[in-house]
Amino acid sequence: MQLIFEKSKEGRGCAILPEMDVATTEFPVFLKRSTAPKLPQMAEVDISRHYTELAKCTHGVNDGFYPLGSCTMKYNPRINEEMAALKGFTSLHPLQPEHTVQGALEVLQLAETYLCEITGMDAMTFQPSAGAHGEFTGLLLIRAYHKSRGELEKRRKILVPDAAHGTNPASAVMAGFTVVNIPSNEQGCVDIEKLKEACGDDTAGLMLTNPNTVGLFDQNILEITKIVHEAGGLVYYDGANLNAIMGIVRPGDMGFDVVHLNLHKTFSTPHGGGGPGSGPVGCKEILAPFLPRPTVDKVGDTDWSLAWNHQPSKSIGAVRSFYGNFLVVVKALTYIMSLGQQGIREAAQNAVLNANYLMHCLSDLYPMAFDRYCMHEFVMTLEQSKKEMDVSALDIAKALLDYGIHPPTMYFPLIVHEALMVEPTETESKDTLDQAVCILRKVYEEAMEDPSGMHQRPLNTPVRRLDEVGAARHPKLRYEF
Amino acid sequence: MAGYVPSTIEERKEMLKVCGVESIESLFEHIPDELKLKYPLNLPSGLSEMGVSRTMQKIAAKNHVFANVFRGAGAYHHYIPSQVKYITAKEEFLTAYTPYQAEISQGLLQSIFEFQTMICELTGMDVSNASVYDGATAAAEAIAMCRDRKRSVALVSDCVDPKNLQVIETYCEANGISIRSLASKDGKTDINALEDELNETIACVLLQQPNYYGLFEDAEAIGSIAHDKGAKLIMSVNPISLGLMKTPGECGADIAVGEGQPLGIPLSFGGPYLGFMAAKKDLMRKLPGRIVGETVDVDGKRAFVLTLQAREQHIRREKASSNLCSNQALCAMTAAIYLSVLGSKGLEEVSKQCFSKAHYALEQILKIEGFERKFSGEFFHEFVTSCPISADKLLAELEKYDILGGLPLSEHEILWCVTEMNRKEDIDYLIKAIKEVSQHAVDL
């Protein structure tokens, strides 16, 4: 495929702007760039075709099954897009007077109310723009809490299970903490004894996903949050896996003090090839004074106001300009309104049903890392086939590409060797799951018949396995003209 | 039936049977009963698509979209070519995740590679990442890149957007970088103050170009003074101005960042926006976030892949250069399409029109009694004037003309912005409105 720069031709272009209708003021020569940027010179039709060609080489949820564990690749309803494209939302300047943006503030306020109800939290900020950004924000709240109690100097440690997402420890370090890894037990859950040993008066908090990254609900959760609280720490809920439990159990009731959500996972807003997402952070009352400003407050009966600075502020400040990825919040709100009380719960139930069904249909061939009912996702381990036949998780994943399935998450969580983490989501039909089962079984048979052939897969994709080592050793990060 | 679950009731029963359970509830048996919700969530019932459409349209209608916008201050009203909206709506791009599986993500990866190239071309830098959340977080991440064992203080110009400064302060407070403000004089960073502030603890100097008041900083001189004392120069730039303006690369900057919203992204009440980050080659491995590189596949075919991942959280965990995971990929693609549609000539034309129209507007405003320019330097498309009556009062009255006037900076100061969207007749209408309002106020 040619790069857009290789298609560019001097003299081509699109007619976009009208003629200048005021006298030209000459741009000062001493401030002028010496050469024009080399941007593509293209006719409209060729730009369209260029991107259509790129789209054909991109696999999205709408192209096929996408069971990427921990990413909740559910269907992204069209109506969400249409509502977020309403001019009444897209054309608002973020610094317009409050009385001209009452609808936008209502969106933020409704989303806060609904998401607090779903999570069992008391207040929420929408500034964080992604899950990792939410983690950072949540940890800053924990930090501000300890600081306000004069304990920040001694409470420097954030406990993170070894099964956690990589963003957890990275966010903790960004927020100025040191990380203590907590080993998992044989069931893939938090090792209570190890947790007790690690907790002390230097504990700032614990970050946890529940259901955890192996797709299991940690039954000891109340004890876990109690241990941390008794040590004077707070407990952070990584909301990446909320899809399994919406309407069934709430982080707030499990003892969590602060949560982040991934609206681009659980609440059906599209990932856009890596963003924009939205990572709102909800918290219990004790942390609310530290939330980023502004928050949305009610004035009188019907009006909303942006509260920038009410009291001598304890706020952690801002983590992003303005109010976050607002249009993503519009999409998530549309989704919550569509599903409503029943639909939210049904989504979680069917996400769990689909995962268990898929797991049961595969477990005679693919060894499962944990032998019990799973929540919304499950982890297979190819450790044995790697040892015996040199067929790795990567080989299986790459073979799936030949059949139009996006592979599961590979090599995560780190506590399972040769892991493939499968999350089908609730928006896949039994038919789709049955087809996926056939394909996965077929790939397994192919591996048995010709193990070394698996290293050649995929065969039918636009490009085949890449030289990733070469890419990192000799970085070529832009087109050279 | 509410929701997007395709399985029929019958199918669900079959699936439960395969799982060996009687009901869906059984799959949740391992959750302790004491934790389970005893009552349904306090949410409204689900709505049909038509119902939700009506509800949301009603909410959107409570907002007012101004016919004339003369406000910028970090969010800019520009024309968005039709192509931009249609291409970014392509479902392959919209519904894909981060391109972890390169073999089926070449389109997305190539588009990011093209975006990185365009950002390098715009800024005159060597390498760019695949985007961060917005201009403010880009600046904060850039400061973190400059810190080393000996240097942990960042000098931030007083003329940086105060909203960005807030974000920078939050980030730096967390990771132990001290922020010192760099004084200004006549709306621009004070070079003399810079010389006083520089010492061996200063990691970097952050400038905004054009700055918050719309003025061009003497970036080259500031950069060379900073470099003499071993500090790095970070420039936060408006990408539209780069159609004309000297690049950060030409000014000697080590890192260029900025808010990419003006490149085809609607105002959207503040987001999603686009942070871009580009750097000199020697800082390549310190860049946070995703980066796409060119390579070949086993058949020797050119291909693209996420690279330099040894910097990133999923590999390095607590030792990562940043926690960035999801970024603003689709917004980066939006910017790349915008730049492709306009080309370098089109971008230069947008830049020229913003510049000339802002100068025309200022000239006209200054003809009105009591309005004076606050600062005297060269400016791009924003400028500050005094206002003889209360700025809030003037702006409130302008709303009646369906004009969103400039941003009030103080009781009698307004920061105005003019772009290619404001026709001559719109500017003349603004002038007429200001005249009427201020005349009326005087009469009172």
PDB file of C-alpha atoms in Angstrom, chain B residues 161-358:
ATOM      1  CA  ASP B 161      -2.765  29.133  29.053  1.00  0.00           C
ATOM      2  CA  PRO B 162      -3.739  29.054  32.761  1.00  0.00           C
ATOM      3  CA  LYS B 163      -5.886  25.962  32.184  1.00  0.00           C
ATOM      4  CA  ASN B 164      -2.840  24.123  30.878  1.00  0.00           C
ATOM      5  CA  LEU B 165      -0.816  25.366  33.812  1.00  0.00           C
ATOM      6  CA  GLN B 166      -3.333  23.802  36.214  1.00  0.00           C
ATOM      7  CA  VAL B 167      -2.873  20.420  34.569  1.00  0.00           C
ATOM      8  CA  ILE B 168       0.905  20.804  34.562  1.00  0.00           C
ATOM      9  CA  GLU B 169       0.831  21.642  38.270  1.00  0.00           C
ATOM     10  CA  THR B 170      -1.274  18.571  39.060  1.00  0.00           C
ATOM     11  CA  TYR B 171       1.079  16.270  37.149  1.00  0.00           C
ATOM     12  CA  CYS B 172       4.233  17.827  38.560  1.00  0.00           C
ATOM     13  CA  GLU B 173       3.024  17.863  42.137  1.00  0.00           C
ATOM     14  CA  ALA B 174       2.523  14.107  41.804  1.00  0.00           C
ATOM     15  CA  ASN B 175       5.868  13.230  40.294  1.00  0.00           C
ATOM     16  CA  GLY B 176       7.983  15.621  42.306  1.00  0.00           C
ATOM     17  CA  ILE B 177       8.908  18.220  39.700  1.00  0.00           C
ATOM     18  CA  SER B 178       8.793  21.797  40.979  1.00  0.00           C
ATOM     19  CA  ILE B 179       7.234  24.448  38.825  1.00  0.00           C
ATOM     20  CA  ARG B 180       8.575  27.963  38.837  1.00  0.00           C
ATOM     21  CA  SER B 181       6.764  30.651  36.954  1.00  0.00           C
ATOM     22  CA  LEU B 182       8.625  32.764  34.480  1.00  0.00           C
ATOM     23  CA  ALA B 183       7.548  36.390  34.674  1.00  0.00           C
ATOM     24  CA  SER B 184       6.111  38.305  31.758  1.00  0.00           C
ATOM     25  CA  LYS B 185       6.423  41.838  30.508  1.00  0.00           C
ATOM     26  CA  ASP B 186       3.936  43.501  28.157  1.00  0.00           C
ATOM     27  CA  GLY B 187       2.160  40.193  27.573  1.00  0.00           C
ATOM     28  CA  LYS B 188       5.305  38.270  26.652  1.00  0.00           C
ATOM     29  CA  THR B 189       7.797  36.125  28.497  1.00  0.00           C
ATOM     30  CA  ASP B 190      10.436  38.366  30.065  1.00  0.00           C
ATOM     31  CA  ILE B 191      13.850  37.374  28.743  1.00  0.00           C
ATOM     32  CA  ASN B 192      15.652  39.186  31.542  1.00  0.00           C
ATOM     33  CA  ALA B 193      13.694  37.266  34.139  1.00  0.00           C
ATOM     34  CA  LEU B 194      14.679  34.054  32.362  1.00  0.00           C
ATOM     35  CA  GLU B 195      18.375  34.785  32.763  1.00  0.00           C
ATOM     36  CA  ASP B 196      17.868  35.324  36.492  1.00  0.00           C
ATOM     37  CA  GLU B 197      15.903  32.142  36.966  1.00  0.00           C
ATOM     38  CA  LEU B 198      18.139  29.742  35.071  1.00  0.00           C
ATOM     39  CA  ASN B 199      20.516  27.541  37.016  1.00  0.00           C
ATOM     40  CA  GLU B 200      21.746  23.955  37.075  1.00  0.00           C
ATOM     41  CA  THR B 201      18.502  22.633  38.601  1.00  0.00           C
ATOM     42  CA  ILE B 202      16.306  23.819  35.748  1.00  0.00           C
ATOM     43  CA  ALA B 203      15.260  20.924  33.527  1.00  0.00           C
ATOM     44  CA  CYS B 204      13.285  22.875  30.962  1.00  0.00           C
ATOM     45  CA  VAL B 205      11.557  26.062  29.923  1.00  0.00           C
ATOM     46  CA  LEU B 206       7.986  25.859  28.661  1.00  0.00           C
ATOM     47  CA  LEU B 207       6.723  28.488  26.232  1.00  0.00           C
ATOM     48  CA  GLN B 208       3.437  28.787  24.421  1.00  0.00           C
ATOM     49  CA  GLN B 209       3.608  30.064  20.842  1.00  0.00           C
ATOM     50  CA  PRO B 210       1.586  32.123  20.078  1.00  0.00           C
ATOM     51  CA  ASN B 211       1.019  32.622  23.771  1.00  0.00           C
ATOM     52  CA  TYR B 212      -2.220  32.810  25.731  1.00  0.00           C
ATOM     53  CA  TYR B 213      -2.630  36.489  24.813  1.00  0.00           C
ATOM     54  CA  GLY B 214      -2.086  35.697  21.150  1.00  0.00           C
ATOM     55  CA  LEU B 215       1.416  37.216  21.034  1.00  0.00           C
ATOM     56  CA  PHE B 216       4.492  35.724  19.416  1.00  0.00           C
ATOM     57  CA  GLU B 217       7.244  34.976  21.887  1.00  0.00           C
ATOM     58  CA  ASP B 218      10.890  35.512  21.094  1.00  0.00           C
ATOM     59  CA  ALA B 219      11.288  31.765  21.113  1.00  0.00           C
ATOM     60  CA  GLU B 220      14.688  31.499  19.460  1.00  0.00           C
ATOM     61  CA  ALA B 221      16.347  33.856  21.925  1.00  0.00           C
ATOM     62  CA  ILE B 222      14.690  32.165  24.890  1.00  0.00           C
ATOM     63  CA  GLY B 223      15.742  28.765  23.567  1.00  0.00           C
ATOM     64  CA  SER B 224      19.335  29.733  23.138  1.00  0.00           C
ATOM     65  CA  ILE B 225      19.557  31.244  26.629  1.00  0.00           C
ATOM     66  CA  ALA B 226      17.957  28.111  28.102  1.00  0.00           C
ATOM     67  CA  HIS B 227      20.302  25.826  26.183  1.00  0.00           C
ATOM     68  CA  ASP B 228      23.346  27.795  27.380  1.00  0.00           C
ATOM     69  CA  LYS B 229      22.418  26.811  30.910  1.00  0.00           C
ATOM     70  CA  GLY B 230      21.698  23.206  29.979  1.00  0.00           C
ATOM     71  CA  ALA B 231      17.906  23.464  30.109  1.00  0.00           C
ATOM     72  CA  LYS B 232      15.642  22.127  27.387  1.00  0.00           C
ATOM     73  CA  LEU B 233      13.077  24.172  25.483  1.00  0.00           C
ATOM     74  CA  ILE B 234       9.498  22.907  25.186  1.00  0.00           C
ATOM     75  CA  MET B 235       7.203  24.810  22.867  1.00  0.00           C
ATOM     76  CA  SER B 236       3.451  24.456  23.012  1.00  0.00           C
ATOM     77  CA  VAL B 237       2.225  25.562  19.602  1.00  0.00           C
ATOM     78  CA  ASN B 238      -1.045  26.200  17.833  1.00  0.00           C
ATOM     79  CA  PRO B 239      -0.924  23.937  14.754  1.00  0.00           C
ATOM     80  CA  ILE B 240      -2.858  26.367  12.537  1.00  0.00           C
ATOM     81  CA  SER B 241      -0.248  29.053  13.116  1.00  0.00           C
ATOM     82  CA  LEU B 242       2.354  26.600  11.805  1.00  0.00           C
ATOM     83  CA  GLY B 243       1.000  27.194   8.329  1.00  0.00           C
ATOM     84  CA  LEU B 244       3.063  30.375   8.461  1.00  0.00           C
ATOM     85  CA  MET B 245       5.043  30.522  11.682  1.00  0.00           C
ATOM     86  CA  LYS B 246       8.624  29.490  12.321  1.00  0.00           C
ATOM     87  CA  THR B 247       8.598  25.891  13.527  1.00  0.00           C
ATOM     88  CA  PRO B 248       9.673  24.796  16.999  1.00  0.00           C
ATOM     89  CA  GLY B 249      12.480  22.969  15.202  1.00  0.00           C
ATOM     90  CA  GLU B 250      13.687  26.232  13.652  1.00  0.00           C
ATOM     91  CA  CYS B 251      13.461  27.900  17.071  1.00  0.00           C
ATOM     92  CA  GLY B 252      15.691  25.238  18.597  1.00  0.00           C
ATOM     93  CA  ALA B 253      13.012  23.535  20.677  1.00  0.00           C
ATOM     94  CA  ASP B 254      13.766  20.070  22.046  1.00  0.00           C
ATOM     95  CA  ILE B 255      10.119  19.116  22.322  1.00  0.00           C
ATOM     96  CA  ALA B 256       7.062  20.496  20.545  1.00  0.00           C
ATOM     97  CA  VAL B 257       3.590  19.861  21.906  1.00  0.00           C
ATOM     98  CA  GLY B 258       0.189  21.325  21.283  1.00  0.00           C
ATOM     99  CA  GLU B 259      -3.561  21.096  21.183  1.00  0.00           C
ATOM    100  CA  GLY B 260      -4.564  19.537  17.885  1.00  0.00           C
ATOM    101  CA  GLN B 261      -8.243  20.473  18.160  1.00  0.00           C
ATOM    102  CA  PRO B 262      -7.980  23.210  15.508  1.00  0.00           C
ATOM    103  CA  LEU B 263      -7.112  20.494  12.959  1.00  0.00           C
ATOM    104  CA  GLY B 264     -10.626  19.408  12.060  1.00  0.00           C
ATOM    105  CA  ILE B 265     -11.949  18.560  15.525  1.00  0.00           C
ATOM    106  CA  PRO B 266     -15.207  20.255  16.562  1.00  0.00           C
ATOM    107  CA  LEU B 267     -15.389  22.413  19.693  1.00  0.00           C
ATOM    108  CA  SER B 268     -17.489  19.712  21.399  1.00  0.00           C
ATOM    109  CA  PHE B 269     -17.705  21.443  24.775  1.00  0.00           C
ATOM    110  CA  GLY B 270     -14.043  20.672  25.350  1.00  0.00           C
ATOM    111  CA  GLY B 271     -13.476  17.167  24.077  1.00  0.00           C
ATOM    112  CA  PRO B 272     -12.471  14.799  22.694  1.00  0.00           C
ATOM    113  CA  TYR B 273      -9.451  16.836  21.634  1.00  0.00           C
ATOM    114  CA  LEU B 274      -5.963  15.843  20.564  1.00  0.00           C
ATOM    115  CA  GLY B 275      -2.595  16.274  22.227  1.00  0.00           C
ATOM    116  CA  PHE B 276       0.369  16.012  19.912  1.00  0.00           C
ATOM    117  CA  MET B 277       3.995  15.513  20.976  1.00  0.00           C
ATOM    118  CA  ALA B 278       7.127  15.603  18.857  1.00  0.00           C
ATOM    119  CA  ALA B 279      10.776  15.689  19.843  1.00  0.00           C
ATOM    120  CA  LYS B 280      14.355  15.762  18.680  1.00  0.00           C
ATOM    121  CA  LYS B 281      15.792  12.379  17.928  1.00  0.00           C
ATOM    122  CA  ASP B 282      17.847  12.118  21.122  1.00  0.00           C
ATOM    123  CA  LEU B 283      14.654  12.229  23.190  1.00  0.00           C
ATOM    124  CA  MET B 284      12.920   9.524  21.137  1.00  0.00           C
ATOM    125  CA  ARG B 285      13.072   6.825  23.801  1.00  0.00           C
ATOM    126  CA  LYS B 286      11.684   9.203  26.420  1.00  0.00           C
ATOM    127  CA  LEU B 287       8.513   9.951  24.468  1.00  0.00           C
ATOM    128  CA  PRO B 288       5.447   8.565  26.237  1.00  0.00           C
ATOM    129  CA  GLY B 289       2.620   6.609  24.646  1.00  0.00           C
ATOM    130  CA  ARG B 290       2.207   4.698  21.441  1.00  0.00           C
ATOM    131  CA  ILE B 291       4.608   5.088  18.533  1.00  0.00           C
ATOM    132  CA  VAL B 292       4.264   3.411  15.146  1.00  0.00           C
ATOM    133  CA  GLY B 293       7.309   2.352  13.159  1.00  0.00           C
ATOM    134  CA  GLU B 294       7.948   0.984   9.706  1.00  0.00           C
ATOM    135  CA  THR B 295       9.231  -2.543   9.261  1.00  0.00           C
ATOM    136  CA  VAL B 296       8.796  -5.514   6.921  1.00  0.00           C
ATOM    137  CA  ASP B 297       6.874  -8.768   7.174  1.00  0.00           C
ATOM    138  CA  VAL B 298       8.330 -12.249   6.598  1.00  0.00           C
ATOM    139  CA  ASP B 299       7.814 -11.793   2.870  1.00  0.00           C
ATOM    140  CA  GLY B 300       9.771  -8.545   2.888  1.00  0.00           C
ATOM    141  CA  LYS B 301       6.649  -6.442   2.364  1.00  0.00           C
ATOM    142  CA  ARG B 302       6.560  -2.976   3.915  1.00  0.00           C
ATOM    143  CA  ALA B 303       4.445  -2.955   7.073  1.00  0.00           C
ATOM    144  CA  PHE B 304       3.798  -0.893  10.176  1.00  0.00           C
ATOM    145  CA  VAL B 305       3.770  -1.843  13.829  1.00  0.00           C
ATOM    146  CA  LEU B 306       3.587  -0.385  17.340  1.00  0.00           C
ATOM    147  CA  THR B 307       7.211  -0.066  18.314  1.00  0.00           C
ATOM    148  CA  LEU B 308       9.699   0.967  21.005  1.00  0.00           C
ATOM    149  CA  GLN B 309       7.339  -0.770  23.408  1.00  0.00           C
ATOM    150  CA  ALA B 310      10.100  -1.263  25.957  1.00  0.00           C
ATOM    151  CA  ARG B 311       9.121   2.223  27.181  1.00  0.00           C
ATOM    152  CA  GLU B 312       5.539   1.248  27.844  1.00  0.00           C
ATOM    153  CA  GLN B 313       3.446   0.189  30.819  1.00  0.00           C
ATOM    154  CA  HIS B 314       2.393  -3.240  29.616  1.00  0.00           C
ATOM    155  CA  ILE B 315       6.049  -4.269  29.365  1.00  0.00           C
ATOM    156  CA  ARG B 316       7.783  -2.155  32.001  1.00  0.00           C
ATOM    157  CA  ARG B 317       4.938  -1.795  34.522  1.00  0.00           C
ATOM    158  CA  GLU B 318       6.209   0.441  37.358  1.00  0.00           C
ATOM    159  CA  LYS B 319       9.346   1.351  35.377  1.00  0.00           C
ATOM    160  CA  ALA B 320       7.430   2.646  32.353  1.00  0.00           C
ATOM    161  CA  SER B 321       7.999   6.155  30.983  1.00  0.00           C
ATOM    162  CA  SER B 322       4.267   6.841  31.321  1.00  0.00           C
ATOM    163  CA  ASN B 323       1.008   5.001  32.000  1.00  0.00           C
ATOM    164  CA  LEU B 324      -0.464   5.951  28.614  1.00  0.00           C
ATOM    165  CA  CYS B 325      -2.540   3.226  27.038  1.00  0.00           C
ATOM    166  CA  SER B 326      -5.573   4.512  25.113  1.00  0.00           C
ATOM    167  CA  ASN B 327      -4.784   7.831  23.476  1.00  0.00           C
ATOM    168  CA  GLN B 328      -6.823   9.872  21.000  1.00  0.00           C
ATOM    169  CA  ALA B 329      -6.217   7.719  17.910  1.00  0.00           C
ATOM    170  CA  LEU B 330      -9.342   8.693  15.985  1.00  0.00           C
ATOM    171  CA  CYS B 331      -8.671  12.379  16.693  1.00  0.00           C
ATOM    172  CA  ALA B 332      -5.147  11.903  15.335  1.00  0.00           C
ATOM    173  CA  MET B 333      -6.646  10.415  12.205  1.00  0.00           C
ATOM    174  CA  THR B 334      -9.035  13.369  12.045  1.00  0.00           C
ATOM    175  CA  ALA B 335      -6.080  15.749  12.096  1.00  0.00           C
ATOM    176  CA  ALA B 336      -4.258  13.765   9.418  1.00  0.00           C
ATOM    177  CA  ILE B 337      -7.300  13.833   7.134  1.00  0.00           C
ATOM    178  CA  TYR B 338      -7.738  17.559   7.772  1.00  0.00           C
ATOM    179  CA  LEU B 339      -4.114  18.207   6.842  1.00  0.00           C
ATOM    180  CA  SER B 340      -4.424  16.019   3.740  1.00  0.00           C
ATOM    181  CA  VAL B 341      -7.543  17.815   2.537  1.00  0.00           C
ATOM    182  CA  LEU B 342      -6.022  21.243   3.064  1.00  0.00           C
ATOM    183  CA  GLY B 343      -2.483  20.431   2.014  1.00  0.00           C
ATOM    184  CA  SER B 344       0.298  22.858   2.794  1.00  0.00           C
ATOM    185  CA  LYS B 345      -1.248  25.589   0.643  1.00  0.00           C
ATOM    186  CA  GLY B 346      -4.640  25.219   2.268  1.00  0.00           C
ATOM    187  CA  LEU B 347      -3.171  25.260   5.752  1.00  0.00           C
ATOM    188  CA  GLU B 348      -1.179  28.358   4.879  1.00  0.00           C
ATOM    189  CA  GLU B 349      -4.383  29.968   3.607  1.00  0.00           C
ATOM    190  CA  VAL B 350      -6.271  29.173   6.849  1.00  0.00           C
ATOM    191  CA  SER B 351      -3.355  30.605   8.760  1.00  0.00           C
ATOM    192  CA  LYS B 352      -3.268  33.743   6.571  1.00  0.00           C
ATOM    193  CA  GLN B 353      -7.003  34.308   6.874  1.00  0.00           C
ATOM    194  CA  CYS B 354      -6.907  33.940  10.679  1.00  0.00           C
ATOM    195  CA  PHE B 355      -3.999  36.370  10.823  1.00  0.00           C
ATOM    196  CA  SER B 356      -5.441  38.992   8.475  1.00  0.00           C
ATOM    197  CA  LYS B 357      -8.983  38.842   9.824  1.00  0.00           C
ATOM    198  CA  ALA B 358      -7.775  39.161  13.408  1.00  0.00           C
TER     199      ALA B 358
END
